[in-house]
Coordinates of C-alpha atoms in Angstrom, one line a residue:
X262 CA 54.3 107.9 165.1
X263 CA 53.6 104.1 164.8
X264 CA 54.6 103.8 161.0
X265 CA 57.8 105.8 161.9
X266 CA 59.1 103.9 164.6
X267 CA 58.1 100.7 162.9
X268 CA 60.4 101.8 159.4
X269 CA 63.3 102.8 161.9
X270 CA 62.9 99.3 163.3
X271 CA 62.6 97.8 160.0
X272 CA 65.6 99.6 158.5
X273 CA 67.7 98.6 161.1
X274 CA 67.1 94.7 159.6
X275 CA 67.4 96.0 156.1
X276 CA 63.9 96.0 155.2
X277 CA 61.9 98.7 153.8
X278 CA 58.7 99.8 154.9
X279 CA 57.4 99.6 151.6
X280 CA 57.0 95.9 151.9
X281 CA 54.2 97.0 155.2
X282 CA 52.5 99.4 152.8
X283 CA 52.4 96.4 150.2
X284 CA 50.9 94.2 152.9
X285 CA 48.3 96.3 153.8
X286 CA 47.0 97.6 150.3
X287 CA 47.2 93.5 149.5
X288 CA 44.5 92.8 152.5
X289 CA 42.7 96.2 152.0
X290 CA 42.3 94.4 148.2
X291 CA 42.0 91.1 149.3
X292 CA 39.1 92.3 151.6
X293 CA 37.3 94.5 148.7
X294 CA 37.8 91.8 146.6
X295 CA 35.6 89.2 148.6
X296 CA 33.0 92.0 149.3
X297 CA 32.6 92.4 145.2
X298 CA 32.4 89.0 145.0
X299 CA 30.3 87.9 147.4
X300 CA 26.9 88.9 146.3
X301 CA 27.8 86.2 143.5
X302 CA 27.0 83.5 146.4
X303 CA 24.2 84.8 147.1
X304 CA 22.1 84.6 143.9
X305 CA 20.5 82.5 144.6
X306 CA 19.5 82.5 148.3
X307 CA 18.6 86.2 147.2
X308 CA 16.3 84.8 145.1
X309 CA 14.2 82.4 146.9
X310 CA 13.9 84.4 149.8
X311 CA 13.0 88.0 147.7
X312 CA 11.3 86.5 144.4
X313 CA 13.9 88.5 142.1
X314 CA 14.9 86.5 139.1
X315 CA 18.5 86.3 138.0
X316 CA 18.4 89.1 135.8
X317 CA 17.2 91.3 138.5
X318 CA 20.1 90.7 141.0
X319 CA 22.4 90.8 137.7
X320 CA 21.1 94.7 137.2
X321 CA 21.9 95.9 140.5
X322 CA 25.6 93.8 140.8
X323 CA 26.3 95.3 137.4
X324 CA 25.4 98.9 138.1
X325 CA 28.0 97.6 141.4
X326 CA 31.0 96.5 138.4
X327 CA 29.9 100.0 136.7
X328 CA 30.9 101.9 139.4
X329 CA 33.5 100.2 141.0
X330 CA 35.6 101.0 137.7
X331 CA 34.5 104.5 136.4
X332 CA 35.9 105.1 139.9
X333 CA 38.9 104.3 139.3
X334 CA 40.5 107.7 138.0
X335 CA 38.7 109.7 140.5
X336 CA 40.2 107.3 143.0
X337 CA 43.7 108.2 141.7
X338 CA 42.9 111.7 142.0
X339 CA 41.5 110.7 145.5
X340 CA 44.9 109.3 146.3
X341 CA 46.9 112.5 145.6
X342 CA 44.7 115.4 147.2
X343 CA 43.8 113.0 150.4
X344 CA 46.3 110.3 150.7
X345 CA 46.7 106.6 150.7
X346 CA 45.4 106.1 154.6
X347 CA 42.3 108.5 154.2
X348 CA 41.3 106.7 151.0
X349 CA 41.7 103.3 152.0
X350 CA 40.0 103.6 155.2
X351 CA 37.3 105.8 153.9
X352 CA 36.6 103.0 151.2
X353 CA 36.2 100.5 153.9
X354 CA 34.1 101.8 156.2
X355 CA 31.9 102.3 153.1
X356 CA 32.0 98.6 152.0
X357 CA 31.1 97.2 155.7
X358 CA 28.5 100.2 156.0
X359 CA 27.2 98.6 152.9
X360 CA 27.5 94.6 153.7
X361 CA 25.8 95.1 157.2
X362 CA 23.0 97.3 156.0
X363 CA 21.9 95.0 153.5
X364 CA 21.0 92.1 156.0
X365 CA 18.3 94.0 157.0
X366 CA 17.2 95.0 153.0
X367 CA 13.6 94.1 152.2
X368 CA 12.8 95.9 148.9
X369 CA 14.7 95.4 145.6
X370 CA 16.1 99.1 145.6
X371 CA 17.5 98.3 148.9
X372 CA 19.9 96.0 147.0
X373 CA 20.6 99.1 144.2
X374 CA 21.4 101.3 146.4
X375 CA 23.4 99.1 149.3
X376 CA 24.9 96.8 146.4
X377 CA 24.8 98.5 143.6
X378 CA 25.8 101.9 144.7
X379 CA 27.4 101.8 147.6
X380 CA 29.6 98.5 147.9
X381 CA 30.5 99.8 143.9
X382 CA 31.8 103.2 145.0
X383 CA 33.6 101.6 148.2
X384 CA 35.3 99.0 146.1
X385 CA 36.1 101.3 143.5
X386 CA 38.1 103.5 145.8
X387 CA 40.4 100.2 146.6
X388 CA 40.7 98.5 143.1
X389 CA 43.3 97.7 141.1
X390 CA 44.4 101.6 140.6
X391 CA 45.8 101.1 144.0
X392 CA 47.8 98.3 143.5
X393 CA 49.4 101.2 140.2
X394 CA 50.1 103.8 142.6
X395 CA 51.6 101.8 145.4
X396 CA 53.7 100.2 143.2
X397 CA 54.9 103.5 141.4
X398 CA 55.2 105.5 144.5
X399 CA 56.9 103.0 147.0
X400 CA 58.8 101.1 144.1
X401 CA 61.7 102.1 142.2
X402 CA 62.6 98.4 140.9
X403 CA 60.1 94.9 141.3
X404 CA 57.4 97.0 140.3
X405 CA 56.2 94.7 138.3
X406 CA 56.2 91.8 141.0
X407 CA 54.3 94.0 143.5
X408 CA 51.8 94.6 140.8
X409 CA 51.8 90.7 140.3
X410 CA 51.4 90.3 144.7
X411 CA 48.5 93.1 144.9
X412 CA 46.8 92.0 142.2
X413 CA 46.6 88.5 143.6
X414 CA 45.3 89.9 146.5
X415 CA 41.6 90.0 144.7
X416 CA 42.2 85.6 143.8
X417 CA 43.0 85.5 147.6
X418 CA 39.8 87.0 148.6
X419 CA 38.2 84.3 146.8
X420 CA 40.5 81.8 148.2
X421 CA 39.5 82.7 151.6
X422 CA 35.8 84.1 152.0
X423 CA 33.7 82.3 149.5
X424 CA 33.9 78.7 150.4
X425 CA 33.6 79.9 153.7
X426 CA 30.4 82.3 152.5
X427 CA 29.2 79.1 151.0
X428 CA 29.2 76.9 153.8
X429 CA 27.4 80.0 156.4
X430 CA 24.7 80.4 153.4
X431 CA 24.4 76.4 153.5
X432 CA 23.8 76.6 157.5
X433 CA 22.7 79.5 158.9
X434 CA 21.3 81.7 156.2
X435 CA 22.9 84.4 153.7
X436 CA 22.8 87.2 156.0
X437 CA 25.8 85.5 158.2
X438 CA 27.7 85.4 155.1
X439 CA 28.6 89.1 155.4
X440 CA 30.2 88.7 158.7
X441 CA 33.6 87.6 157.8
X442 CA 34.3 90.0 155.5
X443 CA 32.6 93.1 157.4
X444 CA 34.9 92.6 160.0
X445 CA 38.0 92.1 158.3
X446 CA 36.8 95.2 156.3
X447 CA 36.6 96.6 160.4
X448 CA 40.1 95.2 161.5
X449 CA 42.3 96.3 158.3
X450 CA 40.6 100.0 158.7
X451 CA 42.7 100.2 162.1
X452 CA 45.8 98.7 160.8
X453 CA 45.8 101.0 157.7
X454 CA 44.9 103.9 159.8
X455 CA 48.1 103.1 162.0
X456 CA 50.8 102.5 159.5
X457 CA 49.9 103.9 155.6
X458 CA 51.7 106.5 154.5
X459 CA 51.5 108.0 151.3
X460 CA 55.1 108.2 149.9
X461 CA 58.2 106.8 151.3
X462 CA 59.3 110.7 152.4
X463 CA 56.7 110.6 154.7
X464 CA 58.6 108.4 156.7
X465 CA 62.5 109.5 155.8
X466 CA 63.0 107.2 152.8
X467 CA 63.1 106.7 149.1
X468 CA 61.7 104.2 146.7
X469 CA 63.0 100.7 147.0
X470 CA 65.4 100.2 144.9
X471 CA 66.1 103.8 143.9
X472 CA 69.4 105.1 144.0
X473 CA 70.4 108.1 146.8
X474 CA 70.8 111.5 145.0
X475 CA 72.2 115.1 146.2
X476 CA 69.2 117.4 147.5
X477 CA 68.1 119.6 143.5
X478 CA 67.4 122.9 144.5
X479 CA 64.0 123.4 144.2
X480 CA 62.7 125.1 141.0
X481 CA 60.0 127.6 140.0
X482 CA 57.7 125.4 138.9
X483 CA 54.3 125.7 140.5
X484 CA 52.9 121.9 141.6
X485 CA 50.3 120.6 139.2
X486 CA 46.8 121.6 140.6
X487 CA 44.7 118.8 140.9
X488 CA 41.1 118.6 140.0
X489 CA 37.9 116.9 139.6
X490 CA 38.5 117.4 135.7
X491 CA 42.4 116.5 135.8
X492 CA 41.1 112.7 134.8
X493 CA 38.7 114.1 132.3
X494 CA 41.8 116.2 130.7
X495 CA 44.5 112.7 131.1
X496 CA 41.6 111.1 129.4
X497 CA 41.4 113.8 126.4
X498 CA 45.6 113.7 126.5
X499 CA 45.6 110.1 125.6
X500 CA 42.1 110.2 123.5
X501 CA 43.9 109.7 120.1
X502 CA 47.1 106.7 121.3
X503 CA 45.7 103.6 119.2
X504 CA 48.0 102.2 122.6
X505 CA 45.8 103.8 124.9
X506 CA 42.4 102.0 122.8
X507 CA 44.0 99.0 122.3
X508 CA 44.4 98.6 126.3
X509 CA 41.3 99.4 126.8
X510 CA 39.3 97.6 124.4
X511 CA 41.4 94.5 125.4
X512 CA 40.4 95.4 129.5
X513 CA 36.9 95.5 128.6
X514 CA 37.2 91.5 127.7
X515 CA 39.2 90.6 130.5
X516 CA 36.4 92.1 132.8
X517 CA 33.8 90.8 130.8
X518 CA 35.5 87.5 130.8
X519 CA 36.6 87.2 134.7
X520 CA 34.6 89.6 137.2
X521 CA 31.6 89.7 135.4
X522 CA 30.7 86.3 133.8
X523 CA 32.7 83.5 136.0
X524 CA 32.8 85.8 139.6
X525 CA 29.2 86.7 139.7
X526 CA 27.8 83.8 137.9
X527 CA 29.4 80.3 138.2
X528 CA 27.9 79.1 141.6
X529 CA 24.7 79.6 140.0
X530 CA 25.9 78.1 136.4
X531 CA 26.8 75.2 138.6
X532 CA 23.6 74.9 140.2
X533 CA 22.2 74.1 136.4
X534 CA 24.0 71.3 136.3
X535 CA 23.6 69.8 139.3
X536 CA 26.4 71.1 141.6
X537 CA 25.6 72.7 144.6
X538 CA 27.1 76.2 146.2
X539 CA 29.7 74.7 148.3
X540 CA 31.2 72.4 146.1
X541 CA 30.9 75.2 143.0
X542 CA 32.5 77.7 145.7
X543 CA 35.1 75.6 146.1
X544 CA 36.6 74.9 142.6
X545 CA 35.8 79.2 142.6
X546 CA 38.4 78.9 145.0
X547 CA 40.6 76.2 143.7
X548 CA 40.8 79.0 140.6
X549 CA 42.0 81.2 143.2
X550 CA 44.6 79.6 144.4
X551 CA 45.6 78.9 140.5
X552 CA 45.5 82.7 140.4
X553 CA 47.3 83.7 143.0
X554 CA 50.4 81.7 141.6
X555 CA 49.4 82.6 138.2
X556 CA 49.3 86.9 138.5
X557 CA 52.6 86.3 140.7
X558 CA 54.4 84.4 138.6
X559 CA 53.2 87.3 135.7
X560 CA 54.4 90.1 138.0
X561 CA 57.8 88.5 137.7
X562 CA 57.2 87.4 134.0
X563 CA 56.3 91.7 133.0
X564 CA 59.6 92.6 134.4
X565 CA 61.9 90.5 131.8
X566 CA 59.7 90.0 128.7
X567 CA 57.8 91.1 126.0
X568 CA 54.4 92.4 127.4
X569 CA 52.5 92.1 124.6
X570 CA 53.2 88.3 124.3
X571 CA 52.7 87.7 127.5
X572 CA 49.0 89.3 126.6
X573 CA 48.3 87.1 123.6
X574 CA 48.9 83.6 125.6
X575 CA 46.9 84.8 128.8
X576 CA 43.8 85.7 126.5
X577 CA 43.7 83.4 124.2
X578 CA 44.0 80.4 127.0
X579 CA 41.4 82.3 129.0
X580 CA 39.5 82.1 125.7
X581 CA 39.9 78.5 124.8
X582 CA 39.1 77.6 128.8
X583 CA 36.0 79.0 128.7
X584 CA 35.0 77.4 125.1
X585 CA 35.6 74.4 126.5
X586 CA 33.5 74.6 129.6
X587 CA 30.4 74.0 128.7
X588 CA 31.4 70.3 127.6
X589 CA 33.6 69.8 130.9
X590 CA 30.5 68.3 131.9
X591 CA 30.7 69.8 135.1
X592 CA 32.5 66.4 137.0
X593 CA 35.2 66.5 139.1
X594 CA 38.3 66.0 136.6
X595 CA 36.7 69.0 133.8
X596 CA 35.8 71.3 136.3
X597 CA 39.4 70.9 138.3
X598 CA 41.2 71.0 134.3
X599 CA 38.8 74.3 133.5
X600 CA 40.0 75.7 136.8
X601 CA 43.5 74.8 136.3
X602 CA 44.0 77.2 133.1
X603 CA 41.4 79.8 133.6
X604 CA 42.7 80.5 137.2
X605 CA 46.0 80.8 136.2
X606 CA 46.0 83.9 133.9
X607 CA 42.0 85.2 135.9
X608 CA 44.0 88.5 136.6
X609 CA 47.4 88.1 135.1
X610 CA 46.7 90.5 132.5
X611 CA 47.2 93.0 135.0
X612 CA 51.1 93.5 135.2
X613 CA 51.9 93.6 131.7
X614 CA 48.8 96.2 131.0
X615 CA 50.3 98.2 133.5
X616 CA 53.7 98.1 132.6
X617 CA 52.6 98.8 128.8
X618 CA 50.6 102.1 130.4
X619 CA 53.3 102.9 132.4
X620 CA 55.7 102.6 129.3
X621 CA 53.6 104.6 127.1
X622 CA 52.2 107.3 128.7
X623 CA 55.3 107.9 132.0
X624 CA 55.2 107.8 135.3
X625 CA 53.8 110.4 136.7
X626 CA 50.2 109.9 134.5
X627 CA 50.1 106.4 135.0
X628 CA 47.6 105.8 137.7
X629 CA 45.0 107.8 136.2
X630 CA 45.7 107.0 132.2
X631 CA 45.2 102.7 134.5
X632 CA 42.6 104.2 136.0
X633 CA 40.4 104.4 132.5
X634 CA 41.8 101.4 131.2
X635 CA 40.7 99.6 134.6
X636 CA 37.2 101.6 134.1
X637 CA 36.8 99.5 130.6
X638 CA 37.8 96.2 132.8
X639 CA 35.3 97.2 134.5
X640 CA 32.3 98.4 132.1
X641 CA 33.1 94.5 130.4
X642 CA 32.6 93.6 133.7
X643 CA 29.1 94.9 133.8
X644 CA 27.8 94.6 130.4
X645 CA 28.7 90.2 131.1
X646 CA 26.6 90.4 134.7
X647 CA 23.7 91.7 133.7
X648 CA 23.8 90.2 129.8
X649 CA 24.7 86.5 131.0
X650 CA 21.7 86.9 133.8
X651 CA 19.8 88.5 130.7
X652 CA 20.7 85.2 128.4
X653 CA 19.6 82.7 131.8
X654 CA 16.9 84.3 132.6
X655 CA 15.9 84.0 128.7
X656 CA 17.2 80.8 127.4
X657 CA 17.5 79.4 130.9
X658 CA 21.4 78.2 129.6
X659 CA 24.8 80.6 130.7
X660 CA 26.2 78.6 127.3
X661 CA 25.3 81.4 124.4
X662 CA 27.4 84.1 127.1
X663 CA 30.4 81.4 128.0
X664 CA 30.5 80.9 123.8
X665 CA 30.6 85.1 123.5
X666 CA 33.2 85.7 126.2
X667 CA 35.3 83.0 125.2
X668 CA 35.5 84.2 121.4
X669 CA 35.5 87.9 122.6
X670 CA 39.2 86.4 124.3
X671 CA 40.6 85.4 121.5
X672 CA 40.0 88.5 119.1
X673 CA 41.5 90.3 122.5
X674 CA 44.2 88.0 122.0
X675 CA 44.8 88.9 118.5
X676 CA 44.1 93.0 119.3
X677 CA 47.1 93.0 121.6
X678 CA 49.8 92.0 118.9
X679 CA 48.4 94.9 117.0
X680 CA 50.3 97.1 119.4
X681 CA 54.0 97.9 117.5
X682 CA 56.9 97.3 119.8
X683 CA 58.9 100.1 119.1
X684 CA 55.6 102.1 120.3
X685 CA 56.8 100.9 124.0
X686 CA 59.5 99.6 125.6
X687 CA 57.7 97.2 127.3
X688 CA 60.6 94.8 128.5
X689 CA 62.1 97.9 130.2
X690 CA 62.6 97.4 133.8
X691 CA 60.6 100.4 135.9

């Protein structure tokens, strides 16, 4: 009833209500976002107060990384049997169920099961295969610039919650940290319950941008029966595509080179070398704000050029930032250059590797063939949590894992050339 009358009010101004849909799924992201990357803050406090060593915590946030990508085709699948609203409220309550539980943790499989499990699955539900099937649902043209807004979402979440995280943990303890975020998690669960909607029918409309057709008679053709295997059988479909490897492969260093290493890690690597949380949380943030313009301005970039190039200059400067870190010395001026060009291409792979899945395997199978390719982001994502906490804990030096993920970058950068362009058309607008 509310998302009706609001469309009919919109329409009436020439705006269409997929714009409200994108706002939402950009806070429901933005809030999910700053839940993942909280427990990066809080390393350390976790540590003094519990015992745990770095490589500890790193085991349960990785297990957290794990999951929050292998669900990513079961979200998709989520998303078409139970709708956008159920899904994204459902994933939210989770994430606040697990943020507030955990101030009252005591035991290290507490943080497994609260962090690790839960605030994984929770996330996981909301990632970045939401931003794919919002855009392709509600979208007919500028899908590539919504892709580019929601993805920015996660940068924003950063932007917004850690210094703030930082400054609680400085004051009042780590367990106020969570507060913020639990209750936006709280607030956007109402909005979205009030005005998603699944697909623009739902509320009389098409896709923005798509052009007003004659009712088709409808045809014979039974609907496709959705299962829990369907993402197990899209997976087997695109198996053998050297594309579908390639994006993957390439994924799996851009979450082992963002999420897992500089998200979950650099408050503490700052704390080696002398700066403390709210300053480090701060430049985190500056790379946000970097980001943000960045992953918009390669939404709009995806939609008019060559894909794959765009690819090739985002790793290999994400690669050649994060070679270079370890001698920025950690001052002022290197850690402000570092996070000028690593923050902004932190997510912008995201819009052209969608538009190249999109391109190369349709439409209709593109959430949950982004769904695996998301799930290697996110698997990179893991293996760099726990192996960088591995290395610290070790070697007592995040250098050896900066060197790895900053080389692992540039071979990504190389990989992505690899795919032919007649193989997509990836300049295609969709």
């Amino acid at each position: 009833m509310f998302a009706q009358a609001l469309s009919d009010w919109l329409r009436q101004r020439g705006i269409h209500f997929g714009w409200v849909i994108v706002a939402i799924t950009f806070l429901t992201m933005l809030t999910s976002s700053a839940a993942l990357g909280l427990p990066g803050a809080l390393m350390r406090p976790l540590g003094k107060e519990f015992g745990w060593d770095t490589e500890q915590i790193s085991s349960a946030l990785a297990l957290r990384f794990a999951l929050y990508g292998l669900m990513g085709p079961f979200a998709a699948i989520l998303m078409e049997r139970f709708g956008l609203r159920n899904v994204v409220c459902s994933a939210l309550i989770l994430v606040a169920t697990g943020l507030i539980l955990a101030t009252g943790m005591t035991r290290f499989w507490h943080l497994v099961v609260l962090w690790g499990i839960l605030l994984g699955i929770g996330s996981g539900m909301t990632a970045l295969v939401l931003g794919a099937v919002v855009s392709n649902r509600w979208f007919d043209t500028h899908r590539g610039l919504v892709i580019g807004l929601l993805t920015a979402s996660s940068a924003t979440g950063q932007l917004v919650f850690l210094p703030l995280a930082a400054w609680l943990i400085e004051h009042f303890g780590w367990r106020t940290a969570v507060i913020p975020v639990s209750i936006s998690c709280v607030v956007i669960t109402l909005l979205a319950f009030l005005f998603m909607r699944n697909v623009p029918s739902d509320v009389a409309l098409i896709p923005f941008g798509a052009n007003p057709s004659p009712p088709v008679a409808p045809t014979a053709a039974p609907p496709v029966r959705l299962t829990v295997g369907t993402p197990f059988a899209i997976l087997r479909s695109v198996a053998r595509s050297r594309v579908f490897w390639i994006l993957f492969g390439t994924f799996f260093v851009c979450g082992l080179s963002t999420n897992g290493l500089i998200q979950t890690h650099f408050i503490s690597l700052c704390g080696d070398n002398g700066l403390s949380a709210v300053p480090a949380a701060s430049v985190l943030a500056m790379m946000g704000g970097f980001d943000l313009v960045g992953t918009i301005m390669s939404g709009w970039l995806s939609d008019r050029y060559d894909n794959r190039k765009l690819l090739f200059w985002y790793y290999g400067l994400r690669g050649l930032s994060l070679l270079w870190l370890p001698y920025s010395e950690f001052t002022l001026y290197g850690l402000s250059l570092f996070a000028l060009f690593y923050g902004l291409d932190w997510i912008a792979t995201v819009a052209p590797t969608v538009k190249l899945v999109g391109a190369t395997f349709g439409r209709e199978r593109a959430g949950m063939v982004f769904g695996w390719v998301f799930a290697g982001h996110q698997l990179g994502a893991a293996v760099a949590t726990y192996g960088a906490g591995r290395v610290r804990t070790l070697m007592l030096t995040y250098n050896p894992a900066l060197f790895a993920a900053g080389a692992a970058c540039l071979v990504a950068a190389l990989l992505v050339l690899a795919i032919r362009r007649q193989t997509v058309l990836a300049t295609a607008p969709a």
